Every structure is written in C-alpha cells, then in structure tokens.
PDB file of C-alpha atoms in Angstrom:
ATOM      1  CA  MET A 132       6.433  15.051  -6.374  1.00  0.00           C
ATOM      2  CA  PHE A 133       2.892  16.348  -6.824  1.00  0.00           C
ATOM      3  CA  LEU A 134       3.067  16.011 -10.604  1.00  0.00           C
ATOM      4  CA  TYR A 135       4.552  12.534 -10.147  1.00  0.00           C
ATOM      5  CA  LEU A 136       1.577  11.714  -7.925  1.00  0.00           C
ATOM      6  CA  GLU A 137      -0.801  12.930 -10.631  1.00  0.00           C
ATOM      7  CA  VAL A 138       0.889  10.718 -13.236  1.00  0.00           C
ATOM      8  CA  LEU A 139       0.679   7.729 -10.897  1.00  0.00           C
ATOM      9  CA  ASP A 140      -2.950   8.448 -10.149  1.00  0.00           C
ATOM     10  CA  ALA A 141      -3.751   8.658 -13.846  1.00  0.00           C
ATOM     11  CA  SER A 142      -2.002   5.364 -14.501  1.00  0.00           C
ATOM     12  CA  PHE A 143      -4.122   3.597 -11.884  1.00  0.00           C
ATOM     13  CA  SER A 144      -7.415   5.116 -12.991  1.00  0.00           C
ATOM     14  CA  PHE A 145     -10.154   3.616 -15.109  1.00  0.00           C
ATOM     15  CA  ASP A 146      -7.843   3.612 -18.132  1.00  0.00           C
ATOM     16  CA  GLY A 147      -5.521   1.391 -16.117  1.00  0.00           C
ATOM     17  CA  VAL A 148      -8.343  -1.102 -15.693  1.00  0.00           C
ATOM     18  CA  ILE A 149      -8.902  -1.196 -19.452  1.00  0.00           C
ATOM     19  CA  GLY A 150      -5.164  -1.686 -19.979  1.00  0.00           C
ATOM     20  CA  ALA A 151      -5.193  -4.517 -17.452  1.00  0.00           C
ATOM     21  CA  PHE A 152      -7.647  -6.433 -19.616  1.00  0.00           C
ATOM     22  CA  ALA A 153      -5.118  -6.283 -22.444  1.00  0.00           C
ATOM     23  CA  ILE A 154      -2.514  -7.924 -20.196  1.00  0.00           C
ATOM     24  CA  THR A 155      -4.653 -10.502 -18.412  1.00  0.00           C
ATOM     25  CA  ASN A 156      -8.244 -11.630 -18.102  1.00  0.00           C
ATOM     26  CA  ASP A 157      -7.731 -12.844 -14.531  1.00  0.00           C
ATOM     27  CA  ILE A 158      -9.841 -10.583 -12.302  1.00  0.00           C
ATOM     28  CA  VAL A 159      -7.818 -11.519  -9.210  1.00  0.00           C
ATOM     29  CA  LEU A 160      -4.558 -10.315 -10.797  1.00  0.00           C
ATOM     30  CA  MET A 161      -6.223  -7.085 -11.919  1.00  0.00           C
ATOM     31  CA  ALA A 162      -7.671  -6.451  -8.460  1.00  0.00           C
ATOM     32  CA  LEU A 163      -4.333  -7.223  -6.825  1.00  0.00           C
ATOM     33  CA  GLY A 164      -2.418  -4.903  -9.152  1.00  0.00           C
ATOM     34  CA  LEU A 165      -4.909  -2.054  -8.773  1.00  0.00           C
ATOM     35  CA  GLY A 166      -4.976  -2.547  -4.997  1.00  0.00           C
ATOM     36  CA  ILE A 167      -1.187  -2.357  -4.754  1.00  0.00           C
ATOM     37  CA  GLY A 168      -1.198   0.735  -6.966  1.00  0.00           C
ATOM     38  CA  ALA A 169      -3.905   2.400  -4.887  1.00  0.00           C
ATOM     39  CA  MET A 170      -2.018   1.694  -1.671  1.00  0.00           C
ATOM     40  CA  TYR A 171       1.178   3.136  -3.160  1.00  0.00           C
ATOM     41  CA  VAL A 172      -0.604   6.307  -4.288  1.00  0.00           C
ATOM     42  CA  ARG A 173      -2.240   6.604  -0.849  1.00  0.00           C
ATOM     43  CA  SER A 174       1.116   6.164   0.893  1.00  0.00           C
ATOM     44  CA  LEU A 175       2.690   8.823  -1.299  1.00  0.00           C
ATOM     45  CA  THR A 176      -0.217  11.181  -0.600  1.00  0.00           C
ATOM     46  CA  VAL A 177       0.059  10.664   3.165  1.00  0.00           C
ATOM     47  CA  TYR A 178       3.823  11.255   2.947  1.00  0.00           C
ATOM     48  CA  LEU A 179       3.322  14.535   1.069  1.00  0.00           C
ATOM     49  CA  VAL A 180       0.726  15.709   3.587  1.00  0.00           C
ATOM     50  CA  ARG A 181       2.971  14.865   6.547  1.00  0.00           C
ATOM     51  CA  GLN A 182       5.901  16.667   4.939  1.00  0.00           C
ATOM     52  CA  GLY A 183       3.755  19.782   4.575  1.00  0.00           C
ATOM     53  CA  THR A 184       4.025  19.966   0.804  1.00  0.00           C
ATOM     54  CA  LEU A 185       0.588  21.549   0.489  1.00  0.00           C
ATOM     55  CA  ASP A 186       1.552  24.073   3.163  1.00  0.00           C
ATOM     56  CA  ASP A 187       4.661  25.049   1.215  1.00  0.00           C
ATOM     57  CA  TYR A 188       2.957  25.125  -2.176  1.00  0.00           C
ATOM     58  CA  VAL A 189      -0.297  26.820  -1.272  1.00  0.00           C
ATOM     59  CA  TYR A 190      -1.719  27.039  -4.783  1.00  0.00           C
ATOM     60  CA  LEU A 191      -1.400  23.335  -5.662  1.00  0.00           C
ATOM     61  CA  GLU A 192      -4.754  22.419  -4.188  1.00  0.00           C
ATOM     62  CA  HIS A 193      -6.432  25.241  -6.083  1.00  0.00           C
ATOM     63  CA  GLY A 194      -4.704  24.175  -9.281  1.00  0.00           C
ATOM     64  CA  ALA A 195      -5.966  20.622  -8.837  1.00  0.00           C
ATOM     65  CA  HIS A 196      -9.506  21.933  -8.368  1.00  0.00           C
ATOM     66  CA  TYR A 197      -9.219  24.092 -11.489  1.00  0.00           C
ATOM     67  CA  ALA A 198      -7.865  21.099 -13.423  1.00  0.00           C
ATOM     68  CA  ILE A 199     -10.821  18.965 -12.333  1.00  0.00           C
ATOM     69  CA  GLY A 200     -13.198  21.767 -13.344  1.00  0.00           C
ATOM     70  CA  ALA A 201     -11.503  22.160 -16.732  1.00  0.00           C
ATOM     71  CA  LEU A 202     -11.664  18.413 -17.321  1.00  0.00           C
ATOM     72  CA  ALA A 203     -15.373  18.469 -16.471  1.00  0.00           C
ATOM     73  CA  VAL A 204     -15.926  21.238 -19.019  1.00  0.00           C
ATOM     74  CA  ILE A 205     -13.931  19.311 -21.620  1.00  0.00           C
ATOM     75  CA  LEU A 206     -16.046  16.238 -20.877  1.00  0.00           C
ATOM     76  CA  LEU A 207     -19.205  18.232 -21.535  1.00  0.00           C
ATOM     77  CA  VAL A 208     -17.758  19.689 -24.746  1.00  0.00           C
ATOM     78  CA  THR A 209     -16.878  16.196 -25.997  1.00  0.00           C
ATOM     79  CA  ILE A 210     -20.593  15.412 -26.144  1.00  0.00           C
ATOM     80  CA  GLN A 211     -20.783  17.638 -29.218  1.00  0.00           C
ATOM     81  CA  TYR A 212     -17.176  17.821 -30.465  1.00  0.00           C
ATOM     82  CA  GLU A 213     -14.221  15.474 -30.422  1.00  0.00           C
ATOM     83  CA  ILE A 214     -11.269  16.722 -28.407  1.00  0.00           C
ATOM     84  CA  HIS A 215      -7.964  14.888 -28.683  1.00  0.00           C
ATOM     85  CA  GLU A 216      -6.617  13.261 -25.524  1.00  0.00           C
ATOM     86  CA  ILE A 217      -3.396  15.242 -25.767  1.00  0.00           C
ATOM     87  CA  ILE A 218      -5.352  18.494 -25.429  1.00  0.00           C
ATOM     88  CA  THR A 219      -7.176  17.130 -22.393  1.00  0.00           C
ATOM     89  CA  GLY A 220      -3.941  16.011 -20.741  1.00  0.00           C
ATOM     90  CA  LEU A 221      -2.103  19.233 -21.494  1.00  0.00           C
ATOM     91  CA  VAL A 222      -4.887  21.333 -19.984  1.00  0.00           C
ATOM     92  CA  GLY A 223      -4.608  19.442 -16.690  1.00  0.00           C
ATOM     93  CA  VAL A 224      -0.817  19.533 -16.664  1.00  0.00           C
ATOM     94  CA  ALA A 225      -0.773  23.231 -17.578  1.00  0.00           C
ATOM     95  CA  LEU A 226      -3.126  24.204 -14.750  1.00  0.00           C
ATOM     96  CA  ILE A 227      -1.264  22.161 -12.142  1.00  0.00           C
ATOM     97  CA  GLY A 228       2.093  23.375 -13.452  1.00  0.00           C
ATOM     98  CA  TRP A 229       0.887  26.971 -13.366  1.00  0.00           C
ATOM     99  CA  SER A 230      -0.249  26.578  -9.766  1.00  0.00           C
ATOM    100  CA  PHE A 231       3.089  24.989  -8.821  1.00  0.00           C
ATOM    101  CA  PHE A 232       5.132  27.791 -10.364  1.00  0.00           C
ATOM    102  CA  SER A 233       2.798  30.387  -8.818  1.00  0.00           C
ATOM    103  CA  SER A 234       3.476  28.813  -5.420  1.00  0.00           C
ATOM    104  CA  VAL A 235       7.232  28.872  -6.048  1.00  0.00           C
ATOM    105  CA  ARG A 236       7.044  32.521  -7.132  1.00  0.00           C
ATOM    106  CA  ARG A 237       5.004  33.357  -3.996  1.00  0.00           C
ATOM    107  CA  ASN A 238       7.528  31.586  -1.749  1.00  0.00           C
ATOM    108  CA  ARG A 239      10.423  33.466  -3.364  1.00  0.00           C
ATOM    109  CA  ALA A 240       8.613  36.800  -2.965  1.00  0.00           C
ATOM    110  CA  LEU A 241       7.971  36.065   0.710  1.00  0.00           C
ATOM    111  CA  ALA A 242      11.590  35.061   1.222  1.00  0.00           C
ATOM    112  CA  ALA A 243      12.789  38.239  -0.510  1.00  0.00           C
ATOM    113  CA  ALA A 244      10.483  40.309   1.697  1.00  0.00           C
ATOM    114  CA  GLY A 245      12.090  38.756   4.742  1.00  0.00           C
ATOM    115  CA  GLY A 246       9.154  36.644   5.895  1.00  0.00           C
ATOM    116  CA  ASP A 247       8.515  32.952   5.576  1.00  0.00           C
ATOM    117  CA  GLY A 248       4.748  33.330   5.348  1.00  0.00           C
ATOM    118  CA  ASP A 249       3.974  32.295   8.937  1.00  0.00           C
ATOM    119  CA  GLN A 250       2.260  35.617   9.641  1.00  0.00           C
ATOM    120  CA  GLU A 251       0.214  35.297   6.448  1.00  0.00           C
ATOM    121  CA  LYS A 252      -0.710  31.686   7.283  1.00  0.00           C
ATOM    122  CA  ALA A 253      -1.799  32.760  10.770  1.00  0.00           C
ATOM    123  CA  GLU A 254      -3.944  35.551   9.339  1.00  0.00           C
ATOM    124  CA  VAL A 255      -5.573  33.223   6.837  1.00  0.00           C
ATOM    125  CA  SER A 256      -6.298  30.557   9.448  1.00  0.00           C
ATOM    126  CA  SER A 257      -7.714  33.100  11.913  1.00  0.00           C
ATOM    127  CA  GLY A 258      -9.890  34.691   9.230  1.00  0.00           C
ATOM    128  CA  VAL A 259      -8.215  38.119   9.254  1.00  0.00           C
TER     129      VAL A 259
END
C-alpha cells in the first residue's frame, strides 16, 4: 500500500500538472482533477496511519527520508551531469523497497523470538 501511495503521489505531482496541459488547457478542469487526486492521496494516507501501517513497518518512514535525500543529491548532480529518469526513479523505489523488506525481516525476527515488539516500542518511546 505504501508503494502504491508513492506511485499515486508521483502521478499527482508537478509532472502531473504538465501532463494535464497536454490533455486540456482549461485551468478549472486541471485544478479540479488535481484537487480530487490530492484528496484521494490524503484519504489513503490517513487510512494507513489509522491502520498503524507505519507502526508495523517501522523502517518505511526512514526509507522515505533516505529516498528524499537521495533525490536531492541526484538533483544537485544533474546540474553538472545528465541522469536518466529511470535511474532517479529506481533509486527511490530501491530505497523504499529496501526499507519495506527490512521492516518485514524485523517483524519476522521478532515473531520468531516470541515477541511482537511491544516491549521494544515501549523502550523506544520512553527513551530507554
């Protein structure tokens, strides 16, 4: 679901605005479409937060931060060199995918150890 959210977010980003100009020049239709898309992405985000997805997959947030940092570095590198869009996209997907699979591996290790991570979550939140 998180990766699906990232794909949706990318489709409604600035590139989506440029694509909208290819479909229509009517600013009202573009604003309406982008508004509906933004509300859908927001609703999906709220749903994932309420379901505790980020609590279950603890490394997803970190992976998203690393992906944003990597994209910032790529943006700076593109000042001097041209980097293909596929490389840029794969870097983001790889970092988020890595964080997702790291979270799954962590959850399996906790389950195999006989704990569900509540003790670890309590220690982290209390600062121990």
